Coordinates of C-alpha atoms in Angstrom, one line a residue:
Chain P
M135 CA 111.0 231.5 -82.5
I136 CA 108.9 228.8 -81.1
P137 CA 105.2 229.2 -82.1
T138 CA 102.8 229.8 -79.2
W139 CA 101.0 226.5 -79.6
A140 CA 104.3 224.6 -79.2
Q141 CA 105.2 226.7 -76.2
L142 CA 101.9 225.8 -74.6
V143 CA 102.6 222.1 -75.3
Y144 CA 106.0 222.4 -73.7
L145 CA 104.4 224.1 -70.7
A146 CA 101.9 221.3 -70.4
C147 CA 104.7 218.7 -70.5
A148 CA 106.6 220.6 -67.8
M149 CA 103.5 220.5 -65.6
A150 CA 103.1 216.8 -66.3
F151 CA 106.7 216.2 -65.2
I152 CA 105.8 217.9 -61.9
L153 CA 102.8 215.6 -61.5
A154 CA 104.9 212.6 -62.4
L155 CA 107.5 213.3 -59.7
K156 CA 104.7 214.0 -57.2
G157 CA 103.1 210.6 -58.1
L158 CA 106.4 208.8 -57.8
A159 CA 106.7 209.9 -54.2
G160 CA 103.7 207.9 -53.0
P161 CA 103.2 204.1 -53.3
R162 CA 99.6 204.3 -54.6
T163 CA 100.2 206.9 -57.3
A164 CA 103.7 205.9 -58.3
R165 CA 102.9 203.8 -61.4
I166 CA 100.5 206.3 -62.8
G167 CA 103.0 209.1 -62.1
N168 CA 105.6 207.3 -64.1
L169 CA 103.3 206.8 -67.0
I170 CA 102.3 210.5 -67.0
G171 CA 106.0 211.3 -67.1
A172 CA 106.6 208.9 -70.0
A173 CA 103.6 210.3 -71.9
A174 CA 104.9 213.9 -71.4
A175 CA 108.4 213.0 -72.5
V176 CA 107.0 211.4 -75.7
V177 CA 104.8 214.4 -76.5
A178 CA 107.7 216.8 -75.8
V179 CA 110.1 215.0 -78.1
A180 CA 107.5 214.8 -80.9
T181 CA 106.7 218.5 -80.7
P182 CA 109.7 220.0 -82.6
F183 CA 108.9 217.8 -85.6
F184 CA 105.8 219.8 -86.2
Y185 CA 107.2 223.4 -86.0
L186 CA 110.8 223.1 -87.0
E187 CA 112.2 222.4 -90.5
L188 CA 114.4 219.6 -89.2
D189 CA 117.0 218.1 -91.6
H190 CA 118.0 214.4 -91.5
V191 CA 114.6 213.3 -90.2
P192 CA 114.9 209.7 -91.3
L193 CA 118.3 209.4 -89.6
I194 CA 117.0 211.1 -86.4
L195 CA 114.0 208.7 -86.3
A196 CA 116.3 205.7 -86.9
A197 CA 118.6 206.9 -84.0
V198 CA 115.6 207.3 -81.7
A199 CA 114.3 203.9 -82.6
L200 CA 117.7 202.3 -82.0
G201 CA 118.2 204.0 -78.6
S202 CA 114.6 203.1 -77.6
A203 CA 115.2 199.5 -78.6
I204 CA 118.4 199.3 -76.6
G205 CA 116.6 200.9 -73.6
V206 CA 113.6 198.6 -73.7
V207 CA 115.7 195.5 -74.1
G208 CA 118.0 196.5 -71.3
A209 CA 115.2 197.5 -69.0
R210 CA 113.3 194.3 -69.6
R211 CA 116.3 192.0 -69.2
V212 CA 117.9 193.5 -66.1
Q213 CA 117.4 191.5 -63.0
M214 CA 116.0 193.3 -60.0
T215 CA 119.3 192.7 -58.1
Q216 CA 121.1 194.7 -60.8
M217 CA 118.8 197.6 -60.6
P218 CA 121.3 200.1 -59.1
Q219 CA 123.8 199.6 -61.8
M220 CA 121.1 199.9 -64.4
V221 CA 120.0 203.2 -63.0
A222 CA 123.7 204.3 -63.0
L223 CA 124.0 203.3 -66.6
F224 CA 120.9 205.1 -67.8
N225 CA 121.9 208.2 -65.9
G226 CA 125.4 208.1 -67.4
V227 CA 124.2 207.9 -71.0
G228 CA 121.8 210.8 -70.3
G229 CA 124.7 212.9 -69.0
G230 CA 126.8 212.0 -72.0
A231 CA 123.9 213.0 -74.3
A232 CA 123.6 216.4 -72.6
A233 CA 127.4 217.0 -72.9
L234 CA 127.3 216.1 -76.6
V235 CA 124.3 218.4 -77.2
A236 CA 126.1 221.2 -75.5
L237 CA 129.2 220.6 -77.5
L238 CA 127.2 220.8 -80.7
E239 CA 125.5 224.0 -79.5
L240 CA 128.9 225.5 -78.7
Q241 CA 130.0 224.9 -82.3
E242 CA 126.8 226.7 -83.4
L243 CA 127.3 229.6 -81.0
G244 CA 131.0 230.0 -81.6
P245 CA 130.8 232.2 -84.7
H246 CA 128.1 234.4 -83.1
A247 CA 129.8 234.7 -79.7
D248 CA 129.2 238.5 -79.5
D249 CA 125.4 238.2 -79.8
V250 CA 125.1 235.2 -77.4
G251 CA 126.0 236.7 -74.1
W252 CA 128.3 235.3 -71.5
F253 CA 125.6 233.6 -69.5
T254 CA 124.5 231.3 -72.3
L255 CA 128.1 230.4 -72.9
A256 CA 128.7 229.7 -69.3
A257 CA 125.6 227.4 -69.2
T258 CA 127.0 225.6 -72.2
A259 CA 130.4 225.1 -70.5
F260 CA 128.6 223.9 -67.4
T261 CA 126.6 221.3 -69.4
I262 CA 129.7 220.0 -71.2
L263 CA 131.7 219.7 -68.0
V264 CA 129.1 218.3 -65.6
G265 CA 127.5 216.1 -68.3
S266 CA 130.9 214.5 -68.8
V267 CA 131.5 214.1 -65.1
S268 CA 128.1 212.3 -64.9
F269 CA 128.9 210.1 -67.8
A270 CA 132.3 209.0 -66.5
G271 CA 131.3 208.9 -62.9
S272 CA 128.3 206.7 -63.7
A273 CA 130.5 204.3 -65.7
V274 CA 132.8 203.9 -62.7
T275 CA 129.8 203.3 -60.3
F276 CA 128.5 200.7 -62.8
A277 CA 131.9 199.0 -62.8
K278 CA 131.9 198.9 -59.0
L279 CA 128.4 197.6 -58.6
Q280 CA 128.8 195.0 -61.4
E281 CA 132.0 194.0 -59.7
L282 CA 134.0 194.6 -62.8
M283 CA 136.4 196.4 -60.5
T284 CA 136.9 196.4 -56.7
S285 CA 134.0 197.9 -54.8
R286 CA 136.4 199.2 -52.2
P287 CA 137.6 202.8 -52.1
V288 CA 140.4 203.4 -54.6
V289 CA 142.8 206.0 -53.4
F290 CA 146.3 206.8 -54.5
P291 CA 148.8 209.2 -53.0
G292 CA 148.3 212.7 -54.3
L293 CA 144.7 212.1 -55.4
P294 CA 143.4 215.1 -53.4
V295 CA 145.9 217.4 -55.0
F296 CA 145.3 215.9 -58.5
F297 CA 141.6 216.3 -58.0
A298 CA 141.9 219.9 -56.8
L299 CA 144.1 220.7 -59.8
A300 CA 141.5 219.1 -62.2
V301 CA 138.8 221.2 -60.6
V302 CA 140.8 224.4 -61.1
A303 CA 141.6 223.4 -64.7
G304 CA 137.9 222.9 -65.2
I305 CA 137.1 226.4 -64.1
V306 CA 139.8 227.9 -66.3
L307 CA 138.6 226.0 -69.3
G308 CA 135.0 227.0 -68.5
V309 CA 136.1 230.7 -68.5
L310 CA 137.9 230.1 -71.8
V311 CA 134.7 228.7 -73.3
V312 CA 133.0 232.0 -72.4
T313 CA 135.8 234.3 -73.7
D314 CA 136.7 232.3 -76.8
P315 CA 134.0 229.8 -77.6
G316 CA 134.9 226.9 -79.9
M317 CA 135.7 223.3 -80.2
S318 CA 139.3 223.8 -79.4
V319 CA 138.3 224.5 -75.8
G320 CA 135.1 222.5 -75.7
I321 CA 136.7 219.1 -76.4
P322 CA 139.4 219.5 -73.7
L323 CA 136.7 220.6 -71.3
A324 CA 134.7 217.4 -72.0
A325 CA 137.9 215.3 -71.6
L326 CA 138.5 217.0 -68.3
G327 CA 135.0 216.3 -67.2
L328 CA 135.5 212.6 -67.9
L329 CA 138.7 212.6 -65.8
L330 CA 136.9 214.5 -63.0
G331 CA 134.1 212.0 -63.0
V332 CA 136.5 209.1 -62.6
L333 CA 138.4 210.8 -59.8
L334 CA 135.2 211.7 -58.0
V335 CA 133.9 208.2 -57.8
L336 CA 137.1 206.1 -57.4
P337 CA 137.5 206.8 -53.7
V338 CA 133.9 206.0 -52.8
G339 CA 133.3 202.6 -51.1
G340 CA 130.8 200.0 -52.4
A341 CA 128.2 200.6 -49.8
D342 CA 128.1 204.3 -50.5
V343 CA 128.0 204.0 -54.3
P344 CA 124.1 204.3 -54.5
I345 CA 124.3 207.7 -52.8
V346 CA 126.7 208.8 -55.5
I347 CA 124.4 207.4 -58.2
S348 CA 121.7 209.6 -56.8
L349 CA 124.0 212.6 -56.7
L350 CA 125.2 212.1 -60.3
N351 CA 121.5 211.7 -61.3
A352 CA 120.9 215.2 -59.8
F353 CA 124.0 216.5 -61.7
T354 CA 122.6 215.2 -65.0
G355 CA 119.3 216.9 -64.1
L356 CA 121.1 220.2 -63.7
T357 CA 123.0 219.8 -67.0
V358 CA 119.7 219.2 -68.7
A359 CA 118.3 222.4 -67.1
A360 CA 121.3 224.4 -68.3
G361 CA 120.9 222.8 -71.8
G362 CA 117.3 224.0 -71.7
Y363 CA 118.5 227.6 -71.0
V364 CA 121.0 227.4 -73.9
L365 CA 118.4 226.0 -76.3
G366 CA 115.7 228.4 -75.0
N367 CA 113.5 225.4 -74.2
V368 CA 111.3 225.6 -71.1
V369 CA 110.6 221.8 -70.8
L370 CA 114.2 221.0 -70.6
L371 CA 114.7 223.8 -68.0
V372 CA 111.8 222.7 -65.8
A373 CA 112.4 218.9 -66.1
G374 CA 116.1 219.2 -65.5
T375 CA 115.7 221.5 -62.6
L376 CA 113.0 219.3 -61.0
V377 CA 115.3 216.3 -61.3
G378 CA 118.3 218.3 -60.1
A379 CA 116.5 219.7 -57.0
S380 CA 114.6 216.6 -56.1
G381 CA 117.7 214.4 -56.8
T382 CA 119.9 216.5 -54.5
F383 CA 117.2 216.3 -51.8
L384 CA 116.8 212.6 -52.3
T385 CA 120.6 212.2 -52.0
L386 CA 120.5 214.0 -48.6
L387 CA 117.6 211.8 -47.5
M388 CA 119.4 208.6 -48.4
A389 CA 122.6 209.8 -46.7
R390 CA 120.7 210.5 -43.6
A391 CA 119.1 207.0 -43.7
M392 CA 122.7 205.6 -43.7
G393 CA 123.8 208.0 -40.9
R394 CA 126.4 209.6 -43.2
S395 CA 127.0 213.0 -44.6
V396 CA 127.4 213.5 -48.4
S397 CA 130.8 215.1 -48.0
N398 CA 131.9 212.2 -45.8
I399 CA 130.8 209.7 -48.5
L400 CA 132.5 211.6 -51.3
F401 CA 135.7 212.7 -49.6
G402 CA 135.9 210.4 -46.5
A403 CA 138.4 208.1 -48.1
L404 CA 140.6 211.1 -49.1
R405 CA 140.9 212.3 -45.6
G406 CA 142.4 209.2 -44.3
G407 CA 142.4 205.4 -44.6
S408 CA 139.7 205.0 -42.0
T409 CA 137.0 204.0 -44.4
L410 CA 139.0 201.2 -45.8
G411 CA 137.6 197.9 -44.6
A412 CA 139.7 194.8 -44.1
G413 CA 138.0 193.2 -47.1
E414 CA 139.3 189.8 -46.1
A415 CA 138.0 186.7 -44.4
S416 CA 139.1 186.3 -40.8
D417 CA 140.3 183.0 -39.4
R418 CA 138.9 183.6 -35.9
P419 CA 136.7 180.7 -34.6
V420 CA 133.0 180.8 -35.2
R421 CA 130.2 178.4 -34.3
S422 CA 128.9 176.7 -37.4
A423 CA 125.7 174.7 -37.3
G424 CA 124.1 172.1 -39.5
P425 CA 120.6 172.5 -41.0
E426 CA 119.1 170.2 -38.3
D427 CA 120.5 172.4 -35.5
V428 CA 119.0 175.5 -37.2
A429 CA 115.7 173.7 -37.7
I430 CA 115.5 172.8 -34.0
L431 CA 116.2 176.4 -33.0
L432 CA 113.6 177.7 -35.4
G433 CA 111.0 175.0 -34.9
Y434 CA 110.7 175.5 -31.2
A435 CA 111.0 179.3 -31.2
E436 CA 107.9 181.4 -30.3
R437 CA 109.2 184.6 -31.8
V438 CA 111.3 184.7 -35.0
I439 CA 112.5 187.6 -37.0
I440 CA 113.9 187.2 -40.5
V441 CA 116.5 189.7 -41.8
P442 CA 116.6 189.4 -45.5
G443 CA 119.6 190.8 -47.4
Y444 CA 121.1 191.0 -50.8
G445 CA 122.5 187.5 -50.6
L446 CA 118.9 186.1 -50.3
A447 CA 118.0 187.9 -53.5
V448 CA 121.1 186.8 -55.4
A449 CA 120.5 183.2 -54.5
Q450 CA 116.8 183.6 -55.6
A451 CA 115.9 182.0 -52.3
Q452 CA 112.8 184.1 -51.6
H453 CA 110.3 181.4 -52.4
T454 CA 112.0 178.8 -50.2
L455 CA 112.2 181.3 -47.4
R456 CA 108.5 182.0 -47.8
E457 CA 107.8 178.3 -47.5
L458 CA 109.9 178.0 -44.4
V459 CA 108.1 181.0 -42.9
D460 CA 104.7 179.4 -43.7
V461 CA 105.7 176.2 -41.9
L462 CA 106.9 178.2 -38.9
L463 CA 103.6 180.1 -38.8
T464 CA 101.6 176.9 -38.8
R465 CA 103.7 175.6 -35.9
G466 CA 102.5 178.6 -34.0
A467 CA 105.5 180.9 -34.1
R468 CA 105.2 184.6 -34.7
V469 CA 107.4 185.6 -37.7
D470 CA 108.2 188.9 -39.3
Y471 CA 110.6 190.2 -41.8
A472 CA 112.7 193.2 -40.7
I473 CA 113.5 195.5 -43.5
H474 CA 116.4 197.9 -43.2
P475 CA 116.0 201.0 -45.4
V476 CA 119.3 200.4 -47.2
A477 CA 119.2 196.6 -47.4
G478 CA 120.2 195.5 -50.8
R479 CA 122.4 197.6 -53.0
M480 CA 120.5 200.9 -52.7
P481 CA 117.9 202.5 -50.4
G482 CA 114.6 200.8 -50.9
H483 CA 116.1 198.0 -52.9
M484 CA 115.0 195.2 -50.6
N485 CA 111.4 196.3 -50.9
V486 CA 111.7 196.0 -54.7
L487 CA 113.4 192.6 -54.4
L488 CA 110.8 191.1 -52.0
A489 CA 108.0 192.6 -53.9
E490 CA 109.3 190.7 -56.9
A491 CA 109.2 187.5 -54.8
Q492 CA 105.6 188.4 -53.7
V493 CA 106.4 188.1 -50.1
P494 CA 103.2 189.3 -48.4
Y495 CA 103.5 193.0 -47.7
D496 CA 102.0 192.9 -44.2
Q497 CA 104.8 190.7 -43.0
L498 CA 107.4 193.3 -43.9
V499 CA 108.2 195.5 -40.9
E500 CA 110.4 198.6 -41.2
M501 CA 113.4 199.1 -39.0
D502 CA 112.0 201.7 -36.6
D503 CA 109.0 199.6 -35.9
I504 CA 110.8 196.3 -35.3
N505 CA 113.9 197.4 -33.5
G506 CA 112.3 197.2 -30.1
E507 CA 111.2 193.6 -30.7
F508 CA 114.6 192.0 -31.0
K509 CA 115.2 191.7 -27.3
H510 CA 112.0 189.7 -27.0
T511 CA 113.0 187.5 -29.9
D512 CA 114.1 183.9 -29.6
V513 CA 115.8 183.5 -33.0
V514 CA 116.8 186.0 -35.6
L515 CA 117.5 184.4 -39.0
V516 CA 119.8 186.6 -41.1
V517 CA 119.7 185.5 -44.7
G518 CA 122.5 187.0 -46.8
A519 CA 122.7 190.3 -44.9
N520 CA 125.7 191.6 -43.1
D521 CA 126.3 195.3 -42.9
V522 CA 122.8 196.2 -41.8
V523 CA 123.1 194.1 -38.7
N524 CA 126.7 194.9 -37.9
P525 CA 127.0 196.4 -34.4
A526 CA 130.2 198.2 -35.5
A527 CA 127.8 200.9 -36.8
K528 CA 127.2 201.7 -33.1
T529 CA 130.4 200.7 -31.5
T530 CA 133.3 201.4 -33.8
P531 CA 134.0 205.0 -34.7
G532 CA 135.9 205.1 -37.9
A533 CA 134.2 202.1 -39.4
P534 CA 132.8 202.8 -42.9
I535 CA 129.3 202.2 -41.6
Y536 CA 129.7 204.0 -38.3
G537 CA 126.6 206.0 -37.5
M538 CA 124.3 204.1 -39.8
P539 CA 121.1 203.0 -37.9
I540 CA 121.1 199.2 -37.9
L541 CA 118.8 196.4 -37.0
D542 CA 119.4 195.5 -33.3
V543 CA 119.9 191.8 -34.0
D544 CA 122.6 191.7 -31.3
E545 CA 119.9 192.0 -28.7
A546 CA 118.1 188.7 -29.6
R547 CA 118.6 185.5 -27.7
Q548 CA 119.9 183.5 -30.6
V549 CA 121.1 184.6 -34.0
V550 CA 121.5 182.4 -37.1
F551 CA 123.4 183.7 -40.1
L552 CA 123.0 182.0 -43.4
K553 CA 126.2 182.9 -45.3
R554 CA 128.1 181.8 -48.3
S555 CA 131.5 182.3 -46.7
M556 CA 133.2 184.4 -44.0
R557 CA 133.8 187.1 -46.6
P558 CA 132.7 190.5 -45.2
G559 CA 129.7 192.3 -46.5
F560 CA 129.5 195.1 -49.1
A561 CA 131.1 197.7 -46.8
G562 CA 134.1 195.5 -46.5
I563 CA 134.3 195.2 -42.7
E564 CA 134.0 192.2 -40.4
N565 CA 130.9 191.7 -38.3
E566 CA 131.7 191.0 -34.6
L567 CA 128.3 189.5 -34.2
L568 CA 129.5 186.5 -36.2
F569 CA 131.9 185.6 -33.4
D570 CA 129.3 186.0 -30.6
P571 CA 128.7 182.8 -28.6
R572 CA 124.9 183.2 -29.3
T573 CA 125.5 183.1 -33.0
S574 CA 125.4 180.1 -35.2
L575 CA 126.5 180.1 -38.8
L576 CA 125.1 177.9 -41.6
F577 CA 127.4 178.1 -44.5
G578 CA 126.3 177.6 -48.1
D579 CA 124.1 178.9 -50.8
A580 CA 121.1 180.5 -49.2
K581 CA 118.6 178.7 -51.4
D582 CA 120.2 175.4 -50.7
S583 CA 120.6 176.0 -47.0
L584 CA 117.0 177.1 -46.6
A585 CA 115.7 174.1 -48.5
K586 CA 117.6 171.8 -46.1
V587 CA 116.4 173.7 -43.0
L588 CA 112.8 173.6 -44.4
S589 CA 112.8 169.8 -44.8
A590 CA 114.4 169.4 -41.3
V591 CA 111.7 171.6 -39.8
K592 CA 109.0 169.6 -41.5
A593 CA 110.6 166.5 -40.0
L594 CA 110.5 167.7 -36.5
Chain Y
M1343 CA 111.1 241.5 -66.9
S1344 CA 114.2 240.8 -69.0
E1345 CA 114.5 237.4 -70.5
P1346 CA 117.3 236.0 -68.3
V1347 CA 115.3 237.1 -65.2
V1348 CA 112.3 235.2 -66.5
W1349 CA 114.4 232.1 -66.9
L1350 CA 115.9 232.6 -63.5
T1351 CA 112.4 232.8 -62.0
I1352 CA 111.3 229.6 -63.7
F1353 CA 114.5 227.9 -62.5
L1354 CA 114.1 229.0 -58.9
L1355 CA 110.4 228.1 -58.7
S1356 CA 111.3 224.7 -60.2
V1357 CA 113.8 224.1 -57.5
F1358 CA 111.2 224.7 -54.8
V1359 CA 108.7 222.5 -56.6
G1360 CA 111.3 219.7 -57.0
V1361 CA 112.1 219.7 -53.3
E1362 CA 108.5 220.0 -52.2
V1363 CA 107.0 217.2 -54.3
I1364 CA 109.4 214.6 -52.8
A1365 CA 109.7 216.0 -49.3
K1366 CA 107.8 213.1 -47.6
V1367 CA 108.8 210.1 -49.7
S1368 CA 109.4 206.9 -47.7
S1369 CA 112.6 204.9 -48.1
T1370 CA 110.5 202.1 -49.6
L1371 CA 110.2 204.1 -52.8
H1372 CA 113.8 205.6 -53.0
T1373 CA 114.9 203.2 -55.7
P1374 CA 111.9 203.6 -58.1
L1375 CA 111.8 207.4 -57.4
M1376 CA 115.5 207.7 -58.4
S1377 CA 114.9 205.6 -61.5
G1378 CA 111.8 207.7 -62.4
A1379 CA 113.6 211.0 -62.0
N1380 CA 116.4 209.5 -64.1
A1381 CA 114.0 208.8 -66.9
I1382 CA 112.6 212.3 -66.8
H1383 CA 116.0 214.0 -67.4
G1384 CA 116.1 211.7 -70.5
V1385 CA 114.0 214.5 -72.1
I1386 CA 117.4 215.9 -73.1
L1387 CA 116.5 213.7 -76.2
L1388 CA 114.4 216.7 -77.2
G1389 CA 117.5 218.9 -77.2
A1390 CA 119.5 216.3 -79.1
V1391 CA 116.8 216.1 -81.8
I1392 CA 116.6 219.8 -82.3
V1393 CA 120.4 220.3 -82.4
T1394 CA 120.9 217.3 -84.8
G1395 CA 118.1 218.5 -87.0
S1396 CA 119.7 221.8 -87.7
T1397 CA 123.3 220.7 -88.2
E1398 CA 125.2 220.8 -91.5
S1399 CA 128.5 219.2 -91.0
T1400 CA 128.9 215.4 -91.2
V1401 CA 130.9 215.2 -88.0
A1402 CA 128.3 217.2 -86.1
L1403 CA 125.5 215.0 -87.6
V1404 CA 127.3 211.8 -86.3
V1405 CA 127.8 213.3 -82.8
G1406 CA 124.2 214.4 -82.8
L1407 CA 123.0 211.0 -83.7
V1408 CA 125.1 209.4 -81.0
A1409 CA 123.5 211.9 -78.5
I1410 CA 120.1 210.9 -79.7
V1411 CA 120.8 207.2 -79.2
L1412 CA 122.2 207.8 -75.7
A1413 CA 119.3 210.1 -74.7
A1414 CA 116.7 207.6 -76.0
V1415 CA 118.3 204.8 -74.1
N1416 CA 118.1 207.0 -71.0
M1417 CA 114.5 208.1 -71.5
I1418 CA 112.8 205.0 -72.8
G1419 CA 114.8 202.5 -70.8
G1420 CA 114.3 204.6 -67.6
F1421 CA 110.6 204.7 -67.9
V1422 CA 110.3 201.0 -68.8
V1423 CA 112.5 199.9 -65.9
T1424 CA 110.7 202.1 -63.4
D1425 CA 107.4 200.7 -64.5
R1426 CA 108.7 197.2 -64.1
M1427 CA 109.7 198.0 -60.5
L1428 CA 106.4 199.7 -59.7
Q1429 CA 104.3 196.9 -61.2
M1430 CA 105.6 194.6 -58.5
F1431 CA 104.6 197.1 -55.8
V1432 CA 101.1 197.2 -57.1
R1433 CA 100.6 193.5 -57.4
R1434 CA 100.3 193.0 -53.7
K1435 CA 97.6 190.4 -53.1
P1436 CA 97.6 189.2 -49.5
G1437 CA 99.2 185.8 -49.5
G1438 CA 99.5 185.7 -53.3
G1439 CA 101.3 182.7 -54.6
K1440 CA 104.1 182.4 -57.0

């Protein structure tokens, strides 16, 4: 039995987690919210040391220290461009931890199965299965985002059938855990969860991977909640449920921002080859321009909009871009940055990337506010973005990004793309806008190109 | 109320709270919010500690310690990386230099 004081501490921690999430939802309160969450987590983890007669305390503390050290080093070293895969990785290990905890609990419960009740055993089975799905699924999303494997959907014939069979097998094993609890079922259940996780994420295309990360995040939350029920611990129940519910909701919000449904993202590739992009460079003619041409376009434009993309961040070209914008501003042009909600590798990622580069916040304009401006714009400079300006989202049903709201760059008088190559964007489809007669392309590394354009503008 | 019903009540109320608290979040904050929520479920570390601290067999101890390491990576790493992101949102001086 947990003593009353400890239960009250757990209750306080659960409430702190609610405050933390609430804080994270607003820009002014986000940081303090996160710190409240961290403090509550530390207090919650410290509590059992004071009321339980725990064995192996030195080993446990060593393991906590090791995990914390790995977490801190990873969190400090990761580049902002790699944030989505970092979130996936952290989520995956959390899911793995929940599955292992449930496996251990199953071993404890096994001999006393009659006293435990079927619901507890079902919750244990759920945690093992879904925790493993989360672990393996996150590992695949990590591999896709880190480009350890292709980011395009991977489908093989019979995948839907195989997947359905695996789900049925999961349910059967789950029932077996309830009727005959023990490791002999628990371990196959975990293995099946790993398989399901891989099968779930393989068919998801690169551009949709962040949505899946969010969904797996919600899954892990629910496993933690189920684990809380099994262990009779209210903090785990509340914290896990909060993350599960808000994560599911966040997943829906993100999917809506991309004009997609979650089922389409998960199973679209299974229904047909339509979400497969070409993934290859085209050899159709384009109009390429030199830095001087671009400088003349920009230098004499009255209205300029910059569309920053992931390519900008990868090239670390933010500061050069800022300098260029400053020069254009002193020449009397009006310049804004247009921020697409899913620019970057994950919703809201571009805001993080530009915040890192300390681009003045008041120059960043969100999609809905700037979309009407493009038709009055002399030059749009697209730096390392592709999918978020691709008119195929409006014109080509069946394209992976069809239905996603885009920046209406195609309405501007002139468009300049800074690109490394003709390789399509993350969604793997070609952008018709590249072949438009009003479009010029300046090939090369974004930082390099911007530096050349900058000196050419200064020389005007 | 029987105990399972109490748990069910807490669960359902938490679902509503979870949805309500993030109902109006702007897309600007989706990345940090996801990362922050991720860190919060790292509190499974608590479960890992309790289970490991009451285990007898060596195999279970090793599994438990692995779970603790994984959960601690999730929890501590998640909070640190979220803070790193949010720090940049806060430092928003108009026209601030490099």
